[in-house]
Structure formats: structure tokens, C-alpha cells
Short mmCIF file of C-alpha atoms in Angstrom, two decimals:
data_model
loop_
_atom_site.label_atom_id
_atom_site.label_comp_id
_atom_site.label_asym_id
_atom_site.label_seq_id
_atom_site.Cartn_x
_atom_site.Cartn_y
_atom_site.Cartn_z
CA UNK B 119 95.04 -2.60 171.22
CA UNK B 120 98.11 -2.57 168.52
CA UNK B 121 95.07 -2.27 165.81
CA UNK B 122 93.09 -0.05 167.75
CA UNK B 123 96.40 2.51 167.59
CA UNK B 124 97.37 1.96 164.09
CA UNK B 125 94.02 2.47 162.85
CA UNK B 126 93.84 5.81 165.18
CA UNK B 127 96.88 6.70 163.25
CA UNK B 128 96.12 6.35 160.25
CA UNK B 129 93.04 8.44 160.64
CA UNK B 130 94.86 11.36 162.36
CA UNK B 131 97.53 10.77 159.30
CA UNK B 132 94.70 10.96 156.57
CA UNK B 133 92.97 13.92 158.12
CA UNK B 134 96.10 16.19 158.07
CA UNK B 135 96.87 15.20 154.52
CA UNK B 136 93.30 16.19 153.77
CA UNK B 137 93.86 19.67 155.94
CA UNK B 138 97.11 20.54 153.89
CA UNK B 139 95.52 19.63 150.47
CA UNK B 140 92.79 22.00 151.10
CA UNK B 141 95.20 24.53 152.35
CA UNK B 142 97.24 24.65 149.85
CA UNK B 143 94.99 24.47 146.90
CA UNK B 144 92.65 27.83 148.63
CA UNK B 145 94.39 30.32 146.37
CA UNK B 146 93.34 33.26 143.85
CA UNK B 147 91.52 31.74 140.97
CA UNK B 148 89.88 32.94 137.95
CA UNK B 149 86.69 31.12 136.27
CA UNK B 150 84.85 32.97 133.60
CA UNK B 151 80.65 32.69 133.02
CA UNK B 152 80.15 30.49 130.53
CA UNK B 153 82.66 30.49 128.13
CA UNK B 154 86.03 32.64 126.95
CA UNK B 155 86.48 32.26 123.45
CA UNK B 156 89.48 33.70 121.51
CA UNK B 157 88.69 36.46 119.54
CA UNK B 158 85.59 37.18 121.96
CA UNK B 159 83.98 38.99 125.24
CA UNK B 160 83.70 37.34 128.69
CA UNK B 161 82.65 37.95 132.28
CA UNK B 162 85.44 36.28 134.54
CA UNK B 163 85.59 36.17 138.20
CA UNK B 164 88.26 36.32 140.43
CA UNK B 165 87.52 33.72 143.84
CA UNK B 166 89.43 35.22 146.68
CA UNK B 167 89.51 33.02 149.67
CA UNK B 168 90.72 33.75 153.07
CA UNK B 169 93.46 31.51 154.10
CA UNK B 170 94.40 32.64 157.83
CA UNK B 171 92.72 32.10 160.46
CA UNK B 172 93.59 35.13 162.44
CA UNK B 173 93.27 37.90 159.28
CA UNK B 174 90.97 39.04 156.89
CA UNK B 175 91.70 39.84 153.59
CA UNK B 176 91.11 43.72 152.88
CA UNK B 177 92.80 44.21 149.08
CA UNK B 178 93.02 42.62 145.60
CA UNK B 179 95.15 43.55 143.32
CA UNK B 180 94.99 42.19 139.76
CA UNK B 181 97.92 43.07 137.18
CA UNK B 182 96.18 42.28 133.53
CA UNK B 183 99.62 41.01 130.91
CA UNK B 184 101.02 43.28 129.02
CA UNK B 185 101.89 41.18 126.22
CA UNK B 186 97.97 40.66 125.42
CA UNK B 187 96.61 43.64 126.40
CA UNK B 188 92.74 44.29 126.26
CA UNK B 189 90.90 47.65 124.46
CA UNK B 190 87.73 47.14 127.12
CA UNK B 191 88.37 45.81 130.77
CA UNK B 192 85.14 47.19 133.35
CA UNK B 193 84.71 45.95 136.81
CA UNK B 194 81.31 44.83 138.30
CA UNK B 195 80.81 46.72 141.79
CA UNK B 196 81.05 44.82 144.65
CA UNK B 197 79.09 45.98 147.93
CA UNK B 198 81.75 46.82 150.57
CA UNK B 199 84.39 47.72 148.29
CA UNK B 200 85.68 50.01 146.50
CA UNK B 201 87.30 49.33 142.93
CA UNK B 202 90.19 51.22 141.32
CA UNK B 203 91.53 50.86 137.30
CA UNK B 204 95.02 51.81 136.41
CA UNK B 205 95.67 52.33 132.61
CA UNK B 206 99.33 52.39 131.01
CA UNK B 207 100.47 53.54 127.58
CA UNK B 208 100.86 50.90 125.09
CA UNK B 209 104.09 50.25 123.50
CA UNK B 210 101.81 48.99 120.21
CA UNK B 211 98.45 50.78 119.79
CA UNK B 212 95.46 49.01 119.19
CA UNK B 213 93.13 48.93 116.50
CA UNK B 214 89.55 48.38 117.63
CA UNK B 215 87.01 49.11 115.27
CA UNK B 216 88.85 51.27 113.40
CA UNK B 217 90.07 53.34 116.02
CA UNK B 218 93.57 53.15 117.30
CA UNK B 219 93.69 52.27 121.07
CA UNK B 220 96.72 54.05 122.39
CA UNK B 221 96.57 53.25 126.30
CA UNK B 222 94.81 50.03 128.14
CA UNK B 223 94.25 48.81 131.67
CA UNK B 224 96.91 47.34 133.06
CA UNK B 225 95.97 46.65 137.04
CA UNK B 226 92.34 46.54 138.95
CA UNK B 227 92.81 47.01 142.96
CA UNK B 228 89.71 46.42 144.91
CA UNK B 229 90.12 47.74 148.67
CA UNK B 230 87.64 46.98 151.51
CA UNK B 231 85.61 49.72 152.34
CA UNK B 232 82.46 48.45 154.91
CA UNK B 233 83.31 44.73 154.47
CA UNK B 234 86.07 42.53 154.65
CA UNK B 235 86.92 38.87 153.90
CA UNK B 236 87.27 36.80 156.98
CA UNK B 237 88.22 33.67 158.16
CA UNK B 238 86.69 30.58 156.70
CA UNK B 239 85.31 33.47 153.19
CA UNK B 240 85.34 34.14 149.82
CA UNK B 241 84.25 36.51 148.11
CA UNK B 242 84.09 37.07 144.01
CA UNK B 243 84.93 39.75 142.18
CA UNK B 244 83.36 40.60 138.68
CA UNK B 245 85.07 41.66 135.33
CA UNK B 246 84.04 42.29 131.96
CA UNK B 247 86.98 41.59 129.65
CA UNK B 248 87.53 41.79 125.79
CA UNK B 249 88.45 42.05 122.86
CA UNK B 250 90.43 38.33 124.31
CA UNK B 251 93.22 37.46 122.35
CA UNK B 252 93.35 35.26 119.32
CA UNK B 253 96.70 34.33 119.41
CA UNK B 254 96.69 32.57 123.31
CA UNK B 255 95.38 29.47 124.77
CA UNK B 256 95.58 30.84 128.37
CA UNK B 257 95.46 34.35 129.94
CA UNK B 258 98.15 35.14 133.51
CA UNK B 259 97.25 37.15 135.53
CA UNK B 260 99.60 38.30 138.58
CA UNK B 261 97.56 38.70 142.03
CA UNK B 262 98.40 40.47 145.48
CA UNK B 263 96.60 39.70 148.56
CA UNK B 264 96.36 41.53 151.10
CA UNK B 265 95.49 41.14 155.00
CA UNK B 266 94.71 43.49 157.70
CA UNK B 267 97.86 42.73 160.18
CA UNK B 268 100.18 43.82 156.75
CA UNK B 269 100.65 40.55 155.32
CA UNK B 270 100.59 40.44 151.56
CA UNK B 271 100.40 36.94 149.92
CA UNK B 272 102.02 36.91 146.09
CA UNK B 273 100.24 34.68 143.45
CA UNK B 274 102.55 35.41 140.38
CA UNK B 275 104.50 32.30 140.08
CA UNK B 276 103.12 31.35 136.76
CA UNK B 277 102.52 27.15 136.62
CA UNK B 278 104.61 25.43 133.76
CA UNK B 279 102.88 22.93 131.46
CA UNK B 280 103.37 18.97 132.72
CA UNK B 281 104.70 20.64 135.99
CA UNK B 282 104.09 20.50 139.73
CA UNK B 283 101.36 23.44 140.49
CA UNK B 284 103.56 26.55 142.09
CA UNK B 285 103.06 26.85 145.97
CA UNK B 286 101.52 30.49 145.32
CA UNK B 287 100.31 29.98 141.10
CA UNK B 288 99.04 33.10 139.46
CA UNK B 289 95.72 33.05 138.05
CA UNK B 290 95.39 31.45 134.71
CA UNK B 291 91.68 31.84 132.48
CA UNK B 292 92.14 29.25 130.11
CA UNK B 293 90.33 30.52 126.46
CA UNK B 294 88.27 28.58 124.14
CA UNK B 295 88.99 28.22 120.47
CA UNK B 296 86.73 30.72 118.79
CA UNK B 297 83.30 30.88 117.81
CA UNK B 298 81.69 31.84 114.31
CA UNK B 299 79.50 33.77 117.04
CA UNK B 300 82.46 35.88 118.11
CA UNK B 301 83.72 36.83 114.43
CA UNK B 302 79.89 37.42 112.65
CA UNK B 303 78.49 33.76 111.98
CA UNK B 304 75.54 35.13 113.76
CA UNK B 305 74.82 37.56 111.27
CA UNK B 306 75.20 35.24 107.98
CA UNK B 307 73.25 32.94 109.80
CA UNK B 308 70.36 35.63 110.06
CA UNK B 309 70.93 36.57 106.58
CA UNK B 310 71.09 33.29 105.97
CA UNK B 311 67.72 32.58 107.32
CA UNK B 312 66.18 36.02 105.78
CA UNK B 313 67.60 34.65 102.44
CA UNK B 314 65.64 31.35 102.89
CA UNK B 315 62.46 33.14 104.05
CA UNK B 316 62.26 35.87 101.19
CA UNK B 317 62.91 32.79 98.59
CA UNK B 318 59.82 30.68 100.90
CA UNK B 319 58.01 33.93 100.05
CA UNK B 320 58.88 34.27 96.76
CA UNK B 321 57.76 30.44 95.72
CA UNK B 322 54.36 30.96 97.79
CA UNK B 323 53.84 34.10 95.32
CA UNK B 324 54.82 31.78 92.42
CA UNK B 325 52.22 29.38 93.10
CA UNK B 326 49.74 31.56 94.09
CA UNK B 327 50.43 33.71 90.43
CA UNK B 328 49.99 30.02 89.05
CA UNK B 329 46.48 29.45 91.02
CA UNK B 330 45.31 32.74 89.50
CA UNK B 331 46.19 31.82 86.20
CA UNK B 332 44.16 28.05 86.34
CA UNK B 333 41.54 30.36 87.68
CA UNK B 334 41.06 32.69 84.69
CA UNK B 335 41.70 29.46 82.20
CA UNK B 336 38.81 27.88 83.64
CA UNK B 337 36.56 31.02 83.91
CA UNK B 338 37.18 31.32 80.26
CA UNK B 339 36.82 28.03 79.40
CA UNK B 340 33.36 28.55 81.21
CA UNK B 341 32.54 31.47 79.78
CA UNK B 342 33.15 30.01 75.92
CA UNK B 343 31.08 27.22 76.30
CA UNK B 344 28.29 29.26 78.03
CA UNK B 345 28.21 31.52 75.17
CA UNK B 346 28.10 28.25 72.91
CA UNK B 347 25.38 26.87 74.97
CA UNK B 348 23.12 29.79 74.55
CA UNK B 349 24.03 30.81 70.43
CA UNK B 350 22.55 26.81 70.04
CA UNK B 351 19.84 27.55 71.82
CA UNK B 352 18.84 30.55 70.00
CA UNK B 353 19.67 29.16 66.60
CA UNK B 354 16.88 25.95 68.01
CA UNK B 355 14.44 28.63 68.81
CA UNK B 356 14.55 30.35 65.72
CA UNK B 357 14.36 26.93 63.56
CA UNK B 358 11.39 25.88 66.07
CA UNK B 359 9.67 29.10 65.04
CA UNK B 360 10.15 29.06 61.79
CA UNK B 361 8.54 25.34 61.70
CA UNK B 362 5.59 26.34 63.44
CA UNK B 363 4.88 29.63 61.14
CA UNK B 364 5.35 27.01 58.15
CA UNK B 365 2.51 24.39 59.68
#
């Protein structure tokens, strides 16, 4: 019976550790597609779960830092909801293809329109970011949550390397070193490539110039000895004749 108990227990125990872990790790997170490389473009998304059981979630806000901030930031729509950009002035313009950037986006709200994020959801939301920075390993960004009876949950505590994770952490996109992709490898390796090709070219013309030029050696070769061929015959015609005339 004793065993019977302890072992109920320690089930009961394990379960609610398991319930708690899962609640507290269902927070605002951001993931990009494939990869976020310094220097370069991504497509991130920001997982919004619902964590009450007696709410939905109806708003998003996302605050973008300010201390890298980013010339191009455009939001993927979502059906249900409708998507707002704020832009600030920049203390530093940017220079972004030669032109000077003087104001950037500095906070994306999404607000429920005909659908909401209930109990037991998630839903994703889509953005395009870049140019990233070059001069980061990781990207912050501050997130409010909202719920239909008022409640707003803040994820802005921002988690500190070798720490304990924050009970509400901000969402962090971690960036990958850069690519030669990202900074115009991809184009010397096309030229690269064209290079190689036009030189492939340029040997195939060699050799066939070279095939031409055994061609006309030997037709002239050919042609030398043919004319040989027939002056001997002539001069043994002519000696023939002459021979016969004399008999």
C-alpha cells in the first residue's frame, strides 16, 4: 500500500513539474526561415502562444532596438488581423545604397480583427527584416501581449549570458556570421565561372584554329605530290613517244 502511495506521488509530483515547465517556457519567441546572417536579409517569425486558459490573445506589439536599427522592416499579412508600422527619426542616418536613411521602423502592432488567439493557440506572425547588423551576435526585441479581459503580459526582460532565463524574456534572433552570399561572393563566383567558360571557349577555338591548320598542311602536301605524280607521268609519256616514233 506504502509503495502503491509513494509511487502515486511521485507521478502526481512529476506531472506538475512537467505542467509548470511547459508553462513557463510558452512565451513570445522569434525564429527566422533559414538563416540570419550579419550583414544580410531574413524572414523571422514571431510564435505567439496563448497562455490563459480563460483569454485570448487579441494584440502584438513588437518594439524593433534602436541601437541597431533596420533601413527595410515589411510585415507579411496575416488573415484576421490587421498590422500597423510605426517609424521614428533616427538620431544617426543611414546610408543604404547610397542614400541616406533618415527615419526607420521602430514598433509593428498587429491587432485582431476577425480572429483571435485562444486557449491552447499560436499563431505566427511574418517579417521581412534587413539590412541586419554586422556588428551584433543577437537581435532584442521588446514584446507586449495583449488579452481580451485587459491583461497585458511584458516580455522585455532581456536574458543575460550564463544566466537563469527571465520569467517573462524578450525575444532574442540570434544572427549568423556572414556569408560571401550576403556581401557579393555570388557575383565573383558567376564571374568567376563566366571567366572559366570564355577561357574553355577560347582553348576550344585554339584547337580548332590548330585542326584547320593540319588540314591545309596536308591538303598541300597532297596537292604537291599530285602535281609531282602527274609532271612524271607526262615526262614518261613523252619519252614513250618519242621511242616509238624512233623504232
Amino acid at each position: 500500500m506504502n509503495v502503491t502511495r509513494i509511487a502515486l506521488a511521485t507521478g502526481v509530483a512529476a506531472t506538475s513539474v512537467l505542467l509548470l515547465s511547459g508553462t513557463a517556457f510558452a512565451h513570445v519567441s522569434v525564429q527566422p526561415q533559414g538563416e540570419a546572417a550579419k550583414g544580410g536579409y531574413a524572414t523571422v517569425n514571431f510564435k505567439v502562444p496563448n497562455e490563459r486558459d480563460d483569454a485570448s490573445t487579441v494584440k502584438l506589439e513588437v518594439n524593433l532596438p534602436t541601437e541597431h536599427p533596420l533601413a527595410s522592416v515589411m510585415p507579411q499579412p496575416v488573415p484576421g488581423w490587421k498590422v500597423e508600422v510605426t517609424k521614428s527619426k533616427l538620431a544617426k542616418p543611414l546610408e543604404v545604397h547610397g542614400k541616406q536613411i533618415t527615419e526607420a521602423v521602430s514598433k509593428v502592432t498587429w491587432t485582431a480583427d476577425s480572429s483571435k488567439i485562444g486557449p491552447g493557440q499560436f499563431q505566427q506572425f511574418p517579417l521581412s527584416l534587413g539590412r541586419l547588423p554586422e556588428d551584433a551576435d543577437q537581435m532584442v526585441f521588446k514584446a507586449l501581449q495583449t488579452y481580451d479581459n485587459k491583461e497585458v503580459v511584458r516580455w522585455i526582460e532581456e536574458p543575460k549570458e550564463g544566466g537563469e532565463e527571465p520569467e517573462s524574456p524578450a525575444p532574442v534572433l540570434q544572427l549568423s556570421a556572414a556569408t560571401e552570399d550576403h556581401h557579393g561572393g555570388g557575383a565573383r563566383d558567376a564571374s568567376a565561372k563566366d571567366d572559366a567558360k570564355n577561357a574553355g571557349h577560347a582553348e576550344d577555338k585554339k584547337s580548332q584554329a590548330a585542326s584547320d591548320d593540319s588540314s591545309d598542311s596536308t591538303a598541300r602536301v597532297l596537292g604537291i605530290v599530285g602535281i609531282l605524280v602527274g609532271a612524271a607521268g607526262l615526262a614518261f609519256g613523252i619519252v614513250a613517244g618519242r621511242r616509238r616514233a624512233g623504232a
